[in-house]
Coordinates of C-alpha atoms in Angstrom, one line a residue:
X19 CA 25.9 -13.1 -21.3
X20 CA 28.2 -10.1 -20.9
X21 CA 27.4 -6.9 -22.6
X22 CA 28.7 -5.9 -25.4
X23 CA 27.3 -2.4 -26.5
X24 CA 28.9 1.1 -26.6
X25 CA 26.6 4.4 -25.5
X26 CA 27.4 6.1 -29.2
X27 CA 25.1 9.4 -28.7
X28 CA 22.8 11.9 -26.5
X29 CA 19.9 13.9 -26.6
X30 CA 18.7 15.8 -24.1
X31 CA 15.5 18.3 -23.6
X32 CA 15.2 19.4 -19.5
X33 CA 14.2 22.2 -17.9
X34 CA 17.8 23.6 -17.8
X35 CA 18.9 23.3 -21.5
X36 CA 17.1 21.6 -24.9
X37 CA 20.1 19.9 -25.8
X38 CA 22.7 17.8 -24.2
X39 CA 25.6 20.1 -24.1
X40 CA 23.9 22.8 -23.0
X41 CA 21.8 20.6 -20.1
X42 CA 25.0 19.1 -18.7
X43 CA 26.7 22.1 -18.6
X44 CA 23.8 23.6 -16.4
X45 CA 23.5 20.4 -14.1
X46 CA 27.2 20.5 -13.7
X47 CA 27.4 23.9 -12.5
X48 CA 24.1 23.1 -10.8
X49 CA 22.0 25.7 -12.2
X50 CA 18.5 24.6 -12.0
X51 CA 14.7 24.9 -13.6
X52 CA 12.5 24.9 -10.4
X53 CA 9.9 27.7 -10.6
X54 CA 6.0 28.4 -9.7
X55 CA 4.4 26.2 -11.7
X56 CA 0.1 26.5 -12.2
X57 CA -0.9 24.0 -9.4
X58 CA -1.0 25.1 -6.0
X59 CA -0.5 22.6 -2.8
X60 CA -2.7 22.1 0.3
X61 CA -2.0 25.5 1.3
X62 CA -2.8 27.3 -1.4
X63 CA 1.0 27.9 -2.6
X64 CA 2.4 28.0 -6.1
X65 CA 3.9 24.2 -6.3
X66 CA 7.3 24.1 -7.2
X67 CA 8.0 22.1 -9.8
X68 CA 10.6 22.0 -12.9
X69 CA 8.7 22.6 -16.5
X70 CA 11.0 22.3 -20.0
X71 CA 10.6 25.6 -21.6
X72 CA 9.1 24.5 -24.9
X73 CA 7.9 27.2 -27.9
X74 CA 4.4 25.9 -27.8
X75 CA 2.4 24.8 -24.8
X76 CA 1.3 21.6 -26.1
X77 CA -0.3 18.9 -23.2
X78 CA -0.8 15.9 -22.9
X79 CA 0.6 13.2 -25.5
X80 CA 1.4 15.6 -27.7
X81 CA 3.6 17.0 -25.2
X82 CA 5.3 14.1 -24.2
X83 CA 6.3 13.5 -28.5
X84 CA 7.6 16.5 -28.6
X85 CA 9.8 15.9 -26.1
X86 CA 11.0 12.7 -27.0
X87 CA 11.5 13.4 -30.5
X88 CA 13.8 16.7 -29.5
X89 CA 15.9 14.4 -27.9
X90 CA 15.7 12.0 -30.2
X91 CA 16.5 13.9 -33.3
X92 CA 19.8 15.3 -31.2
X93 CA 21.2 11.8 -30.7
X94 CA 20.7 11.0 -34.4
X95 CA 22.9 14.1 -35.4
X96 CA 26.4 12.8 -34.6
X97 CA 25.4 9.5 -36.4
X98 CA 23.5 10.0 -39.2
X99 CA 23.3 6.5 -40.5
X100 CA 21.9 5.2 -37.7
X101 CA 18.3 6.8 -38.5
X102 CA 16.2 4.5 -40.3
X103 CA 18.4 1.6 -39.2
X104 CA 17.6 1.8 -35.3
X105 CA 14.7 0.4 -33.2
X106 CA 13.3 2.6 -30.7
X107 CA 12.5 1.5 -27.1
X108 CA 10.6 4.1 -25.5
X109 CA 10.6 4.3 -21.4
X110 CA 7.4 5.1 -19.9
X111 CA 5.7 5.9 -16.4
X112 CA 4.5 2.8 -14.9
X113 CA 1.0 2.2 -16.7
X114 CA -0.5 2.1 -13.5
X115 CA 1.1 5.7 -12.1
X116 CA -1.8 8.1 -11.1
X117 CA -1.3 11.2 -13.5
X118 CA 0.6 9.2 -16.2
X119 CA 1.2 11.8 -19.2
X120 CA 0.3 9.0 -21.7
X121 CA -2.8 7.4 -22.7
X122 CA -1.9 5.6 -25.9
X123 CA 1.6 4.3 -26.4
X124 CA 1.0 3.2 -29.8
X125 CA -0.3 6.4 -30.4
X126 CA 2.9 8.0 -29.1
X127 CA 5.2 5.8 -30.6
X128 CA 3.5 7.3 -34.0
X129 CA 3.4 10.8 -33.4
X130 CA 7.1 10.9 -32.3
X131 CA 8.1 8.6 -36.0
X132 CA 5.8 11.8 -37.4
X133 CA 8.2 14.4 -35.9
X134 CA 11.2 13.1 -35.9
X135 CA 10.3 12.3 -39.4
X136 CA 11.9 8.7 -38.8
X137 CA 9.9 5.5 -39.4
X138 CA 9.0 3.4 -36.8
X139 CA 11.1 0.5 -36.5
X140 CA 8.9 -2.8 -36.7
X141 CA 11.4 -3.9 -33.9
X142 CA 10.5 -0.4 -31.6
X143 CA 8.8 -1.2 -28.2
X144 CA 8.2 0.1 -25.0
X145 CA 9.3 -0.5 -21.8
X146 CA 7.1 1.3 -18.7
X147 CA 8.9 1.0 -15.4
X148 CA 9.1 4.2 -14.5
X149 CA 12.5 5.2 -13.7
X150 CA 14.7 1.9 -13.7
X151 CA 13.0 1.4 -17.4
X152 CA 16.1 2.7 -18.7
X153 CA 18.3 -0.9 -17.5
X154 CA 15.3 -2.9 -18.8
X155 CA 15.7 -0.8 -22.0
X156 CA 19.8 -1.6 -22.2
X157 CA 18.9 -5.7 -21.3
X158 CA 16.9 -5.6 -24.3
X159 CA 19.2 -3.5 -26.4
X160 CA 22.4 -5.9 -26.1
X161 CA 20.5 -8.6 -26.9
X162 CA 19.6 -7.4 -30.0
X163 CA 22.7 -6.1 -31.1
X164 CA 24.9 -8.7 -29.5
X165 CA 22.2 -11.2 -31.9
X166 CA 23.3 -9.2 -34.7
X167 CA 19.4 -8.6 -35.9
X168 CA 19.9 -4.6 -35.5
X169 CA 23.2 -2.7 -35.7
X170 CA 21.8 0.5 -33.4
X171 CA 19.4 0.6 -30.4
X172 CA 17.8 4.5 -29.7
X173 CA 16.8 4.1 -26.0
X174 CA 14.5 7.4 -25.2
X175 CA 12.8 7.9 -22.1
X176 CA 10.2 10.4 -21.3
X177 CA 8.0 11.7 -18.5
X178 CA 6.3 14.4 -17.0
X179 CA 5.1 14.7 -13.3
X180 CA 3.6 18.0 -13.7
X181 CA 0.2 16.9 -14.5
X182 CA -2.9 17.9 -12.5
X183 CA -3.7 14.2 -11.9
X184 CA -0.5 13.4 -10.8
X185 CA 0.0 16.3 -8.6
X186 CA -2.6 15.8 -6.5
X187 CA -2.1 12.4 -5.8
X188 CA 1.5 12.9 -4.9
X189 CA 0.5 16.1 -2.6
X190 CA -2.4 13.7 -1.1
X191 CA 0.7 11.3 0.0
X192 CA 2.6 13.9 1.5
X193 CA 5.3 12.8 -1.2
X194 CA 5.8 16.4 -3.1
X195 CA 8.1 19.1 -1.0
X196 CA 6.2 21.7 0.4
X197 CA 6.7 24.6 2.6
X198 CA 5.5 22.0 5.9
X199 CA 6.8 19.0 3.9
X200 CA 11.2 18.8 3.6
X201 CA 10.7 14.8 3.1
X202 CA 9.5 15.2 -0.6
X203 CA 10.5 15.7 -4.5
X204 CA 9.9 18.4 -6.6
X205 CA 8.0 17.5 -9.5
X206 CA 9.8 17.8 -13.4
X207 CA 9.5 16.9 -16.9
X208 CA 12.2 16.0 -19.0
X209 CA 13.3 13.3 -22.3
X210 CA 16.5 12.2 -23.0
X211 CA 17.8 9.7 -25.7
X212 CA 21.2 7.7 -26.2
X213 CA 21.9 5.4 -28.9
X214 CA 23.6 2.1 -28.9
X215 CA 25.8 0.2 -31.0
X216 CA 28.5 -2.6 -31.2
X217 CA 31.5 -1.7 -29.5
X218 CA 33.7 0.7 -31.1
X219 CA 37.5 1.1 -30.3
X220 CA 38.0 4.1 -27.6
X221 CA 34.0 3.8 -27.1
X222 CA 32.3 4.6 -23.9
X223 CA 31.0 0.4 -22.9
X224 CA 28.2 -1.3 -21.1
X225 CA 30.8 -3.3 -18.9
X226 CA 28.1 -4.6 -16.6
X227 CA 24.1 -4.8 -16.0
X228 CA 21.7 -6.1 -12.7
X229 CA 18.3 -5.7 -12.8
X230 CA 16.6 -7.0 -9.4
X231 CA 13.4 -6.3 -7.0
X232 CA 13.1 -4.8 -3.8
X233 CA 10.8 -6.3 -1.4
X234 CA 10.7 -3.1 1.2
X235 CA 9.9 -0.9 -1.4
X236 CA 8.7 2.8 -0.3
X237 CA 4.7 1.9 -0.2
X238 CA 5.5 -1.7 1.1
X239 CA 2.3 -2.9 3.2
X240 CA 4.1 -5.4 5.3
X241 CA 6.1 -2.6 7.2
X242 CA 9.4 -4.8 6.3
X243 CA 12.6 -3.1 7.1
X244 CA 14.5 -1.5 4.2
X245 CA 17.6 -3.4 3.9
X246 CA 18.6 -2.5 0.3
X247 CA 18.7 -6.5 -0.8
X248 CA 16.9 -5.1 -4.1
X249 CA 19.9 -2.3 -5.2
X250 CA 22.2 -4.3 -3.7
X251 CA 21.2 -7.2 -5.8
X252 CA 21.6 -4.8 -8.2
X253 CA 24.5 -3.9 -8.1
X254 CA 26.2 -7.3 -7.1
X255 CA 24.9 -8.4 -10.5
X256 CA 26.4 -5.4 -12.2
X257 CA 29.6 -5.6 -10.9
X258 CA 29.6 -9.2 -11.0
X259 CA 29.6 -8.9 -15.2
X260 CA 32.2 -6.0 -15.2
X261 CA 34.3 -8.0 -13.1
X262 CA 35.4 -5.9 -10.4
X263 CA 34.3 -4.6 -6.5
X264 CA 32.7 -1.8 -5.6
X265 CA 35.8 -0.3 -4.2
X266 CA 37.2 0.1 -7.9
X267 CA 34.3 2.2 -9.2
X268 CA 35.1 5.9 -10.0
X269 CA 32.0 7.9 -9.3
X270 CA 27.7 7.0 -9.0
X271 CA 25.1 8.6 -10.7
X272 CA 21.8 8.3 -9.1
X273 CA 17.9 9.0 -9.3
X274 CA 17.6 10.1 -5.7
X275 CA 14.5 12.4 -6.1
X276 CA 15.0 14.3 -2.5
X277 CA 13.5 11.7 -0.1
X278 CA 15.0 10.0 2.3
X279 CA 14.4 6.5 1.6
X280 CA 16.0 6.6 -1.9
X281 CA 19.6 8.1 -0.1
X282 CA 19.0 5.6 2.4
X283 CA 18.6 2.7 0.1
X284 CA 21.9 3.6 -1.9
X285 CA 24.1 4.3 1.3
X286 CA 22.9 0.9 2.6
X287 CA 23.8 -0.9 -1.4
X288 CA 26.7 0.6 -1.4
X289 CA 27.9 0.0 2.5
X290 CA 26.9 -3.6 2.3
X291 CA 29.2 -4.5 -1.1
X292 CA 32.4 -2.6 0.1
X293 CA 34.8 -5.2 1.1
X294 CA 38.2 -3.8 0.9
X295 CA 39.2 -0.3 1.9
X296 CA 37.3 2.1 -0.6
X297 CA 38.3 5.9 -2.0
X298 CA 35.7 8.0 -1.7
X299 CA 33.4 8.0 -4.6
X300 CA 31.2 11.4 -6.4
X301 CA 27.8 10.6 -6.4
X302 CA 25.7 12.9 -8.6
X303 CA 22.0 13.1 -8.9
X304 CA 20.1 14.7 -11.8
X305 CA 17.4 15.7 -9.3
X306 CA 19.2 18.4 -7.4
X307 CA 18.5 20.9 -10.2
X308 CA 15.4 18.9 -12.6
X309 CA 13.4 17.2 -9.3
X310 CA 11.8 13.7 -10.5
X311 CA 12.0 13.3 -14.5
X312 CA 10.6 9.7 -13.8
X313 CA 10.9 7.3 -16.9
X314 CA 13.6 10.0 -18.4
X315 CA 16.0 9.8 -15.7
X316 CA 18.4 7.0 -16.8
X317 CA 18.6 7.9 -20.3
X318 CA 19.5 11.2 -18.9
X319 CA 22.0 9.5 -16.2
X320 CA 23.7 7.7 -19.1
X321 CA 23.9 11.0 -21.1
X322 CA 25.6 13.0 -18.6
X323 CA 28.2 9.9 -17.8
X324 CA 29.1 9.9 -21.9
X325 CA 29.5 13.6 -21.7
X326 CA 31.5 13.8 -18.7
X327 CA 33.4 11.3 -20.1
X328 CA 34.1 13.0 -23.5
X329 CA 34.7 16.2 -21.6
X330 CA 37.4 14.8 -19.2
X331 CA 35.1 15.7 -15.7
X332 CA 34.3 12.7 -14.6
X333 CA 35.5 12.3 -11.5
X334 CA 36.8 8.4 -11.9
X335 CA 35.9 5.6 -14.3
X336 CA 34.3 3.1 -14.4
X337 CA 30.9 4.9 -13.2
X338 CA 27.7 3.2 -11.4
X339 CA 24.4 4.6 -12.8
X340 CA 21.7 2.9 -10.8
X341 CA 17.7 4.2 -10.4
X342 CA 14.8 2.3 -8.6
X343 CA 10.8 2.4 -8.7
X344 CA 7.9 2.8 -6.2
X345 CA 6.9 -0.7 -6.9
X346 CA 10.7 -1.7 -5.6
X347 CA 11.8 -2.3 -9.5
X348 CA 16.2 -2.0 -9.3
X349 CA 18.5 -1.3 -11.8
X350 CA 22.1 -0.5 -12.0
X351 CA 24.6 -0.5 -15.0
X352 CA 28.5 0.0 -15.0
X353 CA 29.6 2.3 -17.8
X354 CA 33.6 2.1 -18.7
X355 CA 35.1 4.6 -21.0
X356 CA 38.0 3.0 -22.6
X357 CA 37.8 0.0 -25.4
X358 CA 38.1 -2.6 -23.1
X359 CA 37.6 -3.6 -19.5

């Protein structure tokens, strides 16, 4: 089944701007959020990390709704006829993360409807893959729109890895960056949303989607050799639905989070599918100024191509946005901004 669904709106809330324009903007001239946050690491320094400046210093789950619904609310503004008319799928941490922000996603899923002052769609669900969830979200999204049961698809993803659960564990695995630690991420908090609908003429198009597994994932217990044949899968898949090689992409966006096995798993992806002589391709990363917005990251990632798009920065088109999980979960979707590919 080929796609057939145009990115329509975005919302953003990071730790470098509470709405879209004013977040891109900031990542694009790579200003960034990280700051002293209130956990200290295993010697007894202020952990870095990247908090979203919000008016009230809700926790938890209440948190995490206000986040969402900020973004949500934003994407809803340039197409007011969508609310009340569009299902929600929700990205989430993996259920199993240590630290996850959420307890109760029905709970969540309730509180944001409250705020956003939307009600929940019986179709809404949640997808919690951490940071591919995003590509399981836009599978599911097509199919319901290319069906014809929905007309608009809000995918929102949120997360937070600056909880005191989660930061221990990741400081215990030597996976945060620390003063004696360059191979780690810096821990952030972000939501983003983008709504889809059926193609439009001129719209900015799901051209291709690959979802796939990685078997050499980062806590693999076999000690296999990371070859990449998850992302690559990946990205075979995606490109195999848009219809072109790699070589004809304009630019990547991707959720490397600062260590090295996520750079090495896209160099390898993307060395392995080159067949033909290649121009050398942008690759942009959220991460270099909000560290690891988990389950928000591809929302985000779509965001920031639509808006480069629309602005006329993007340095080619089509553009790859791909993100993976610890658990070796792959994703990658080609985005085309023209009414056709």
């Amino acid at each position: 089944m080929r796609p057939a669904l145009d990115i329509l709106s975005v919302g953003m809330v990071t730790a470098v701007g509470l709405d879209a324009p004013s977040a891109c903007a900031a990542i694009r001239a790579g200003i960034d959020g990280f700051q002293e946050t209130r956990f200290k690491d295993e010697n007894d320094e202020w952990l870095i990390g990247a908090p979203v400046p919000l008016p009230a210093n809700w926790i938890g789950e209440k948190r995490m709704a206000h986040l969402a619904a900020g973004a949500i609310v934003e994407a809803f503004e340039e197409v007011p006829e969508a609310r009340g008319q569009a299902a929600l799928i929700l990205c989430l941490a993996e259920e199993d993360r240590p630290g996850r922000p959420v307890r109760s996603t029905l709970r969540l899923l309730d509180r944001i409807a409250e705020i956003t002052e939307v009600e929940k769609h019986s179709r809404s669900r949640v997808v919690a893959h951490g940071r591919p969830s995003g590509h399981v979200a836009l599978d599911h999204a097509r199919r319901m729109i290319v069906s014809g049961e929905i007309p608009y698809v809000m995918v929102a993803g949120v997360d937070s890895y600056l909880t005191t659960l989660a930061t221990t564990y990741y400081l215990k695995e030597r996976r945060l960056l620390t003063s004696d630690n360059p191979n780690g991420f810096i821990p952030g908090e972000a939501a983003a949303a983008v709504l889809c609908g059926p193609p439009r003429r001129g719209g900015f198009r799901l051209a291709g989607l690959g979802l796939s597994r990685e078997a050499a994932s980062i806590y693999n217990k076999q000690d296999l050799p990371l070859r990449a044949d998850g992302m690559t899968s990946a990205y075979r898949h995606a490109l195999g639905e848009t219809g072109i090689e790699m070589n004809r992409l304009g630019y990547r966006i991707s959720d490397l989070i600062g260590e090295q096995y996520w750079f090495k798993q896209t160099a390898l992806a993307s060395i392995r599918l080159v067949r033909n002589p290649c121009p050398s391709q942008d690759l942009w990363s959220p991460a270099e100024t909000l560290g690891n917005v988990g389950a928000a990251v591809t929302p985000l990632m779509l965001g920031m191509a639509l808006m480069a798009a629309r602005k006329n920065y993007a340095t080619g088109n089509p553009v790859l946005v791909e993100a993976s999980n610890d658990a070796g979960a792959c994703g990658a979707a080609v985005l085309a901004a023209r009414a056709a590919w």
